[in-house]
Tab-separated table of C-alpha atoms and ligand atoms in Angstrom:
chain	number	residue	atom	x	y	z
A	623	MET	CA	-5.908	-3.416	29.558
A	624	THR	CA	-6.210	-6.121	26.360
A	625	LYS	CA	-4.439	-5.074	23.282
A	626	ILE	CA	-6.039	-5.121	20.221
A	627	ILE	CA	-3.522	-6.040	16.959
A	628	ASP	CA	-4.353	-4.129	14.613
A	629	GLY	CA	-3.501	-5.619	11.514
A	630	LYS	CA	-5.158	-3.243	9.159
A	631	GLN	CA	-2.967	-1.326	10.239
A	632	ILE	CA	0.331	-3.031	10.383
A	633	ALA	CA	-0.639	-4.240	6.798
A	634	GLY	CA	-0.709	-0.612	5.873
A	635	THR	CA	2.760	0.198	6.841
A	636	ILE	CA	3.674	-3.478	5.012
A	637	LYS	CA	1.895	-2.155	1.840
A	638	GLU	CA	3.249	1.583	2.392
A	639	GLU	CA	6.768	-0.217	2.615
A	640	LEU	CA	6.237	-2.042	-0.682
A	641	ARG	CA	4.816	0.667	-2.436
A	642	GLN	CA	7.892	2.912	-2.044
A	643	LYS	CA	10.332	-0.311	-2.938
A	644	ILE	CA	8.305	-0.825	-5.938
A	645	ALA	CA	8.774	2.758	-7.167
A	646	GLN	CA	12.145	2.730	-6.907
A	647	MET	CA	12.357	-0.295	-8.698
A	648	LYS	CA	10.056	1.474	-11.660
A	649	GLU	CA	12.649	3.854	-11.653
A	650	LYS	CA	14.869	1.774	-12.980
A	651	GLY	CA	12.697	-0.133	-15.391
A	652	ILE	CA	11.818	-3.135	-13.158
A	653	GLU	CA	8.142	-3.877	-13.336
A	654	ILE	CA	6.751	-6.442	-11.332
A	655	SER	CA	3.388	-8.848	-12.681
A	656	LEU	CA	1.030	-11.285	-10.711
A	657	ALA	CA	-1.222	-13.483	-12.655
A	658	VAL	CA	-4.194	-14.131	-10.933
A	659	VAL	CA	-6.679	-17.269	-11.645
A	660	GLN	CA	-9.822	-17.536	-10.601
A	661	VAL	CA	-11.976	-20.654	-11.981
A	662	GLY	CA	-15.799	-20.041	-11.059
A	663	GLU	CA	-18.277	-18.290	-9.396
A	664	ASN	CA	-17.266	-18.945	-5.733
A	665	PRO	CA	-18.372	-15.217	-4.256
A	666	ALA	CA	-15.990	-15.177	-1.329
A	667	SER	CA	-12.869	-16.195	-3.840
A	668	SER	CA	-14.374	-13.314	-5.749
A	669	VAL	CA	-14.166	-11.174	-2.688
A	670	TYR	CA	-10.224	-12.030	-1.809
A	671	VAL	CA	-9.533	-12.052	-5.759
A	672	ASN	CA	-11.277	-8.428	-5.970
A	673	ASN	CA	-8.745	-7.464	-2.417
A	674	LYS	CA	-5.652	-9.272	-4.306
A	675	LYS	CA	-6.163	-7.267	-7.613
A	676	LYS	CA	-6.739	-3.814	-5.481
A	677	ALA	CA	-3.979	-4.081	-3.398
A	678	CYS	CA	-1.350	-4.958	-6.499
A	679	GLU	CA	-2.897	-1.863	-7.957
A	680	TYR	CA	-2.186	-0.037	-4.660
A	681	VAL	CA	1.614	-1.120	-4.502
A	682	GLY	CA	2.370	-0.807	-8.112
A	683	ILE	CA	2.394	-4.272	-9.158
A	684	ARG	CA	0.539	-4.978	-12.677
A	685	SER	CA	-2.249	-7.709	-12.087
A	686	ILE	CA	-3.226	-9.894	-14.922
A	687	SER	CA	-7.015	-11.776	-13.993
A	688	TYR	CA	-7.892	-14.841	-15.684
A	689	HIS	CA	-11.194	-15.621	-14.826
A	690	LEU	CA	-12.502	-19.132	-16.196
A	691	PRO	CA	-15.562	-20.487	-16.192
A	692	GLU	CA	-16.575	-23.559	-13.700
A	693	GLU	CA	-16.336	-26.000	-16.316
A	694	THR	CA	-12.677	-25.369	-17.336
A	695	LEU	CA	-11.146	-28.886	-17.849
A	696	GLU	CA	-8.205	-29.756	-15.414
A	697	GLN	CA	-5.661	-29.946	-18.576
A	698	GLU	CA	-6.915	-26.693	-20.134
A	699	LEU	CA	-6.014	-24.826	-16.317
A	700	LEU	CA	-2.773	-26.971	-16.522
A	701	LYS	CA	-1.943	-25.726	-20.118
A	702	LEU	CA	-2.856	-22.059	-18.776
A	703	ILE	CA	-0.310	-22.454	-15.670
A	704	HIS	CA	2.383	-24.133	-18.100
A	705	THR	CA	2.005	-20.842	-20.707
A	706	LEU	CA	2.359	-18.646	-17.508
A	707	ASN	CA	5.244	-20.318	-16.275
A	708	GLU	CA	7.420	-20.190	-19.676
A	709	ASP	CA	5.897	-16.544	-19.808
A	710	GLN	CA	9.162	-13.947	-18.957
A	711	SER	CA	6.560	-11.134	-18.211
A	712	VAL	CA	4.199	-12.913	-15.174
A	713	ASN	CA	6.516	-13.000	-12.072
A	714	GLY	CA	3.854	-14.488	-9.439
A	715	ILE	CA	1.105	-16.937	-10.529
A	716	LEU	CA	-1.807	-16.905	-7.769
A	717	VAL	CA	-4.619	-19.961	-8.549
A	718	GLN	CA	-7.223	-19.147	-6.102
A	719	LEU	CA	-8.572	-22.000	-4.065
A	720	PRO	CA	-10.897	-23.876	-3.888
A	721	LEU	CA	-11.001	-25.107	-7.193
A	722	PRO	CA	-14.135	-26.417	-8.309
A	723	ALA	CA	-14.644	-30.419	-7.437
A	724	HIS	CA	-13.562	-31.813	-10.929
A	725	ILE	CA	-10.254	-30.232	-10.626
A	726	GLN	CA	-7.438	-32.030	-8.544
A	727	GLU	CA	-5.593	-28.512	-6.546
A	728	ASP	CA	-2.866	-30.830	-5.859
A	729	ARG	CA	-2.720	-31.480	-9.412
A	730	ILE	CA	-2.470	-27.484	-10.287
A	731	ILE	CA	-0.304	-26.429	-7.171
A	732	HIS	CA	2.525	-29.130	-8.169
A	733	ALA	CA	2.425	-27.447	-12.161
A	734	ILE	CA	3.254	-23.840	-10.605
A	735	ALA	CA	6.820	-23.220	-11.195
A	736	PRO	CA	8.362	-22.811	-7.683
A	737	LYS	CA	10.193	-19.736	-8.432
A	738	LYS	CA	6.621	-17.947	-9.466
A	739	ASP	CA	4.420	-19.847	-6.311
A	740	VAL	CA	3.648	-16.473	-4.732
A	741	ASP	CA	1.448	-18.358	-2.237
A	742	GLY	CA	3.928	-20.987	-1.245
A	743	PHE	CA	2.153	-23.961	-1.515
A	744	HIS	CA	3.964	-25.786	-3.967
A	745	PRO	CA	6.178	-28.922	-2.258
A	746	GLN	CA	9.340	-27.134	-3.134
A	747	ASN	CA	8.798	-24.006	-1.227
A	748	VAL	CA	7.307	-26.349	1.736
A	749	GLY	CA	9.932	-28.315	1.924
A	750	ALA	CA	12.776	-25.652	1.785
A	751	LEU	CA	10.441	-23.984	4.860
A	752	CYS	CA	11.004	-27.062	6.920
A	753	ILE	CA	14.620	-27.506	6.284
A	754	GLY	CA	15.130	-23.246	6.795
A	755	MET	CA	16.193	-22.756	3.189
A	756	PRO	CA	15.139	-19.480	1.287
A	757	GLY	CA	11.656	-19.604	-0.447
A	758	PHE	CA	8.164	-18.580	-0.478
A	759	ILE	CA	6.117	-19.032	2.546
A	760	SER	CA	2.303	-19.149	2.674
A	761	CYS	CA	1.184	-15.836	3.333
A	762	THR	CA	-1.475	-16.357	6.303
A	763	PRO	CA	1.395	-17.954	8.545
A	764	ALA	CA	4.214	-15.391	7.376
A	765	GLY	CA	1.693	-12.433	7.954
A	766	ILE	CA	1.117	-13.593	11.503
A	767	ILE	CA	4.389	-13.468	12.246
A	768	GLN	CA	5.332	-10.186	11.114
A	769	LEU	CA	1.852	-9.065	13.065
A	770	LEU	CA	3.369	-10.572	16.001
A	771	LYS	CA	7.249	-9.144	15.695
A	772	ARG	CA	5.614	-5.784	14.888
A	773	SER	CA	3.422	-5.953	17.985
A	774	GLU	CA	6.718	-6.369	20.201
A	775	ILE	CA	5.553	-9.898	20.973
A	776	SER	CA	8.541	-12.115	21.572
A	777	LEU	CA	8.520	-15.567	20.418
A	778	CYS	CA	11.494	-17.072	21.779
A	779	GLY	CA	10.570	-19.976	24.552
A	780	LYS	CA	7.177	-19.130	23.870
A	781	GLU	CA	4.723	-22.140	24.503
A	782	CYS	CA	2.526	-21.610	21.144
A	783	VAL	CA	-0.267	-24.175	20.279
A	784	ILE	CA	-1.695	-23.898	17.191
A	785	VAL	CA	-5.109	-25.525	16.586
A	786	GLY	CA	-5.588	-26.480	13.071
A	787	ARG	CA	-3.162	-28.836	10.646
A	788	SER	CA	-3.952	-27.522	7.282
A	789	ASN	CA	-1.070	-27.058	4.354
A	790	ILE	CA	-1.997	-23.446	4.017
A	791	VAL	CA	-2.021	-22.225	7.969
A	792	GLY	CA	-1.191	-24.836	10.371
A	793	LYS	CA	1.947	-26.934	9.550
A	794	PRO	CA	3.723	-23.883	8.062
A	795	MET	CA	2.735	-21.840	10.933
A	796	SER	CA	4.256	-24.422	12.960
A	797	MET	CA	7.843	-24.239	11.418
A	798	LEU	CA	7.774	-20.714	11.607
A	799	LEU	CA	7.348	-20.577	15.710
A	800	LEU	CA	9.927	-23.203	15.331
A	801	ARG	CA	12.319	-20.671	13.660
A	802	GLU	CA	11.678	-18.400	15.820
A	803	ASP	CA	12.654	-20.629	18.627
A	804	ALA	CA	9.355	-21.287	20.000
A	805	THR	CA	7.925	-24.343	21.271
A	806	VAL	CA	5.177	-25.558	19.336
A	807	THR	CA	2.132	-27.855	19.525
A	808	ILE	CA	-0.169	-28.607	16.876
A	809	ALA	CA	-3.668	-29.534	18.071
A	810	HIS	CA	-6.172	-30.600	15.970
A	811	SER	CA	-9.851	-32.390	16.197
A	812	LYS	CA	-8.482	-35.638	17.696
A	813	THR	CA	-6.457	-33.672	20.576
A	814	LYS	CA	-7.339	-35.106	23.595
A	815	ASP	CA	-8.496	-32.189	26.244
A	816	LEU	CA	-8.172	-29.531	23.963
A	817	LYS	CA	-8.956	-26.726	26.378
A	818	GLN	CA	-6.305	-27.985	28.686
A	819	VAL	CA	-3.703	-28.100	25.812
A	820	CYS	CA	-5.151	-24.533	24.666
A	821	LYS	CA	-4.417	-23.045	28.283
A	822	ARG	CA	-0.745	-24.248	28.597
A	823	ALA	CA	-0.114	-21.373	25.502
A	824	ASP	CA	1.706	-18.475	25.811
A	825	ILE	CA	0.435	-17.887	22.616
A	826	LEU	CA	-2.803	-19.811	21.162
A	827	ILE	CA	-3.440	-19.489	17.133
A	828	ALA	CA	-7.289	-20.667	16.175
A	829	ALA	CA	-7.330	-21.844	12.604
A	830	VAL	CA	-10.400	-24.356	12.399
A	831	GLY	CA	-13.042	-22.826	10.491
A	832	ARG	CA	-15.383	-23.213	13.459
A	833	PRO	CA	-17.146	-19.678	14.454
A	834	LYS	CA	-16.635	-18.450	18.150
A	835	MET	CA	-15.578	-21.805	19.212
A	836	PHE	CA	-12.576	-20.556	21.600
A	837	THR	CA	-14.080	-19.319	24.779
A	838	LYS	CA	-11.970	-17.832	27.952
A	839	ASP	CA	-11.871	-21.765	28.791
A	840	TYR	CA	-9.379	-22.224	25.861
A	841	VAL	CA	-7.295	-19.346	27.417
A	842	LYS	CA	-4.575	-18.823	30.101
A	843	GLU	CA	-4.774	-15.537	31.740
A	844	GLY	CA	-2.374	-13.172	29.618
A	845	ALA	CA	-1.946	-14.980	26.752
A	846	VAL	CA	-1.997	-13.681	23.132
A	847	VAL	CA	-4.801	-15.207	21.008
A	848	ILE	CA	-4.340	-15.120	16.960
A	849	ASP	CA	-7.485	-15.782	15.122
A	850	VAL	CA	-7.357	-16.908	11.737
A	851	GLY	CA	-11.036	-17.725	11.206
A	852	ILE	CA	-13.531	-15.488	9.145
A	853	HIS	CA	-16.820	-16.332	9.320
A	854	ARG	CA	-20.648	-14.541	8.099
A	855	MET	CA	-23.061	-15.040	10.232
A	856	GLY	CA	-26.719	-15.050	10.083
A	857	ASP	CA	-27.261	-11.506	10.650
A	858	GLY	CA	-24.719	-10.350	8.180
A	859	THR	CA	-21.754	-9.829	10.395
A	860	LEU	CA	-18.458	-11.511	10.552
A	861	CYS	CA	-16.683	-13.195	13.085
A	862	GLY	CA	-13.552	-15.678	13.533
A	863	ASP	CA	-12.817	-18.940	15.491
A	864	VAL	CA	-12.740	-17.131	18.433
A	865	ASP	CA	-15.191	-15.546	20.983
A	866	PHE	CA	-13.636	-12.235	20.642
A	867	CYS	CA	-16.039	-10.487	23.496
A	868	ASP	CA	-15.843	-13.963	26.090
A	869	VAL	CA	-12.077	-14.019	25.795
A	870	LEU	CA	-11.354	-10.384	25.987
A	871	SER	CA	-10.659	-9.865	29.542
A	872	THR	CA	-8.806	-12.933	29.975
A	873	CYS	CA	-5.900	-12.420	26.840
A	874	SER	CA	-3.544	-9.781	27.094
A	875	ALA	CA	-3.667	-9.429	23.405
A	876	ILE	CA	-5.796	-10.398	20.425
A	877	THR	CA	-6.440	-9.818	16.664
A	878	PRO	CA	-10.043	-8.755	15.827
A	879	VAL	CA	-12.365	-10.473	13.074
A	880	PRO	CA	-12.241	-8.732	10.529
A	881	GLY	CA	-9.025	-6.242	10.646
A	882	GLY	CA	-6.638	-8.914	12.283
A	883	VAL	CA	-5.426	-11.627	10.187
A	884	GLY	CA	-7.251	-11.077	7.083
A	885	PRO	CA	-5.542	-8.179	5.741
A	886	MET	CA	-1.748	-9.767	6.505
A	887	THR	CA	-2.274	-12.188	3.777
A	888	ILE	CA	-2.749	-9.874	1.610
A	889	ALA	CA	0.193	-7.714	2.067
A	890	MET	CA	2.569	-10.606	2.565
A	891	LEU	CA	1.070	-12.222	-0.701
A	892	MET	CA	2.799	-8.472	-2.245
A	893	TYR	CA	5.222	-8.827	-0.172
A	894	ASN	CA	5.966	-12.374	-2.082
A	895	CYS	CA	5.301	-10.900	-5.435
A	896	VAL	CA	8.354	-8.494	-4.947
A	897	GLU	CA	10.578	-11.483	-3.755
A	898	SER	CA	9.494	-13.392	-7.316
A	899	ASN	CA	10.406	-10.247	-9.185
A	900	VAL	CA	13.957	-10.385	-7.459
A	901	LEU	CA	14.370	-14.284	-7.726
A	902	GLN	CA	14.181	-14.327	-11.940
A	903	ARG	CA	16.005	-11.203	-12.045
A	904	MET	CA	19.046	-13.311	-10.408
A	905	GLU	CA	18.624	-16.007	-13.213
B	1100	LIG	N1	-7.967	-19.257	-0.861
B	1100	LIG	C1	-7.850	-19.221	0.611
B	1100	LIG	N2	-6.850	-18.658	1.228
B	1100	LIG	C2	-6.003	-18.861	-0.086
B	1100	LIG	C3	-4.821	-18.007	-0.048
B	1100	LIG	O1	-4.088	-17.374	0.721
B	1100	LIG	N3	-4.268	-18.508	-1.582
B	1100	LIG	C4	-4.932	-18.898	-2.522
B	1100	LIG	N4	-4.217	-19.163	-3.811
B	1100	LIG	N5	-6.288	-19.059	-2.323
B	1100	LIG	C5	-7.112	-19.597	-1.203
């Protein structure tokens, strides 16, 4: 029987653990806060931002919203970030991506103080992950590690193939799996014989952004399949990068879409917010 990895349930457990921890901190007079910055009206971003704010409310983190108009200048956004960097009452800063085309995302990411970078996108945090130093870890790959660990799927010595080399998922995912003593391959759009490369995987992580691309031709019998994609189809339903129905009988475990990786990203963001508060109190 193929195991369906229930990300919604595991994320619920993590949020519950955090809710209790945050309640204990509150009793000691400690309050955790997250500044959530959105620029423009990207509908998907609005959904994500709302879900993040709802999660904050649930676990007991104060979220402070900044919803700026599409025409906001890069300089204005940088100014807001500098203000938030200096504000002692703000622990975490999250700038929802993508930003409007006239704003350079890397300039914004670099401007966020590394100790408040709860997304784990700042080069200092990315570098820290690469060399095994403490720092914030990008929420989606951190969430995938939690999904695997809490589903008792061992990583030591396993062949892991990640398809997709983004800074947010593919690259940090490779570092986290390496840290768990897995053997890691990052494949991408230029990889030769992608199906054969994927078929080597004990754990296949699909993060390409193409709906239902991964059929059973890409999956080894008994492999674990982690689907990072999320796409809204013409009929309104959601699907991932993996053709779930096609691979279901081939793999031993799989994350569904929705309800797999997605909820974990938000749970790990809440985890990073708690860490940001701890870090700033240690200064
Ligand atoms: N856009 C899509 N995913 C993310 C994320 O994890 N963080 C931010 N800030 N923006 C995103």
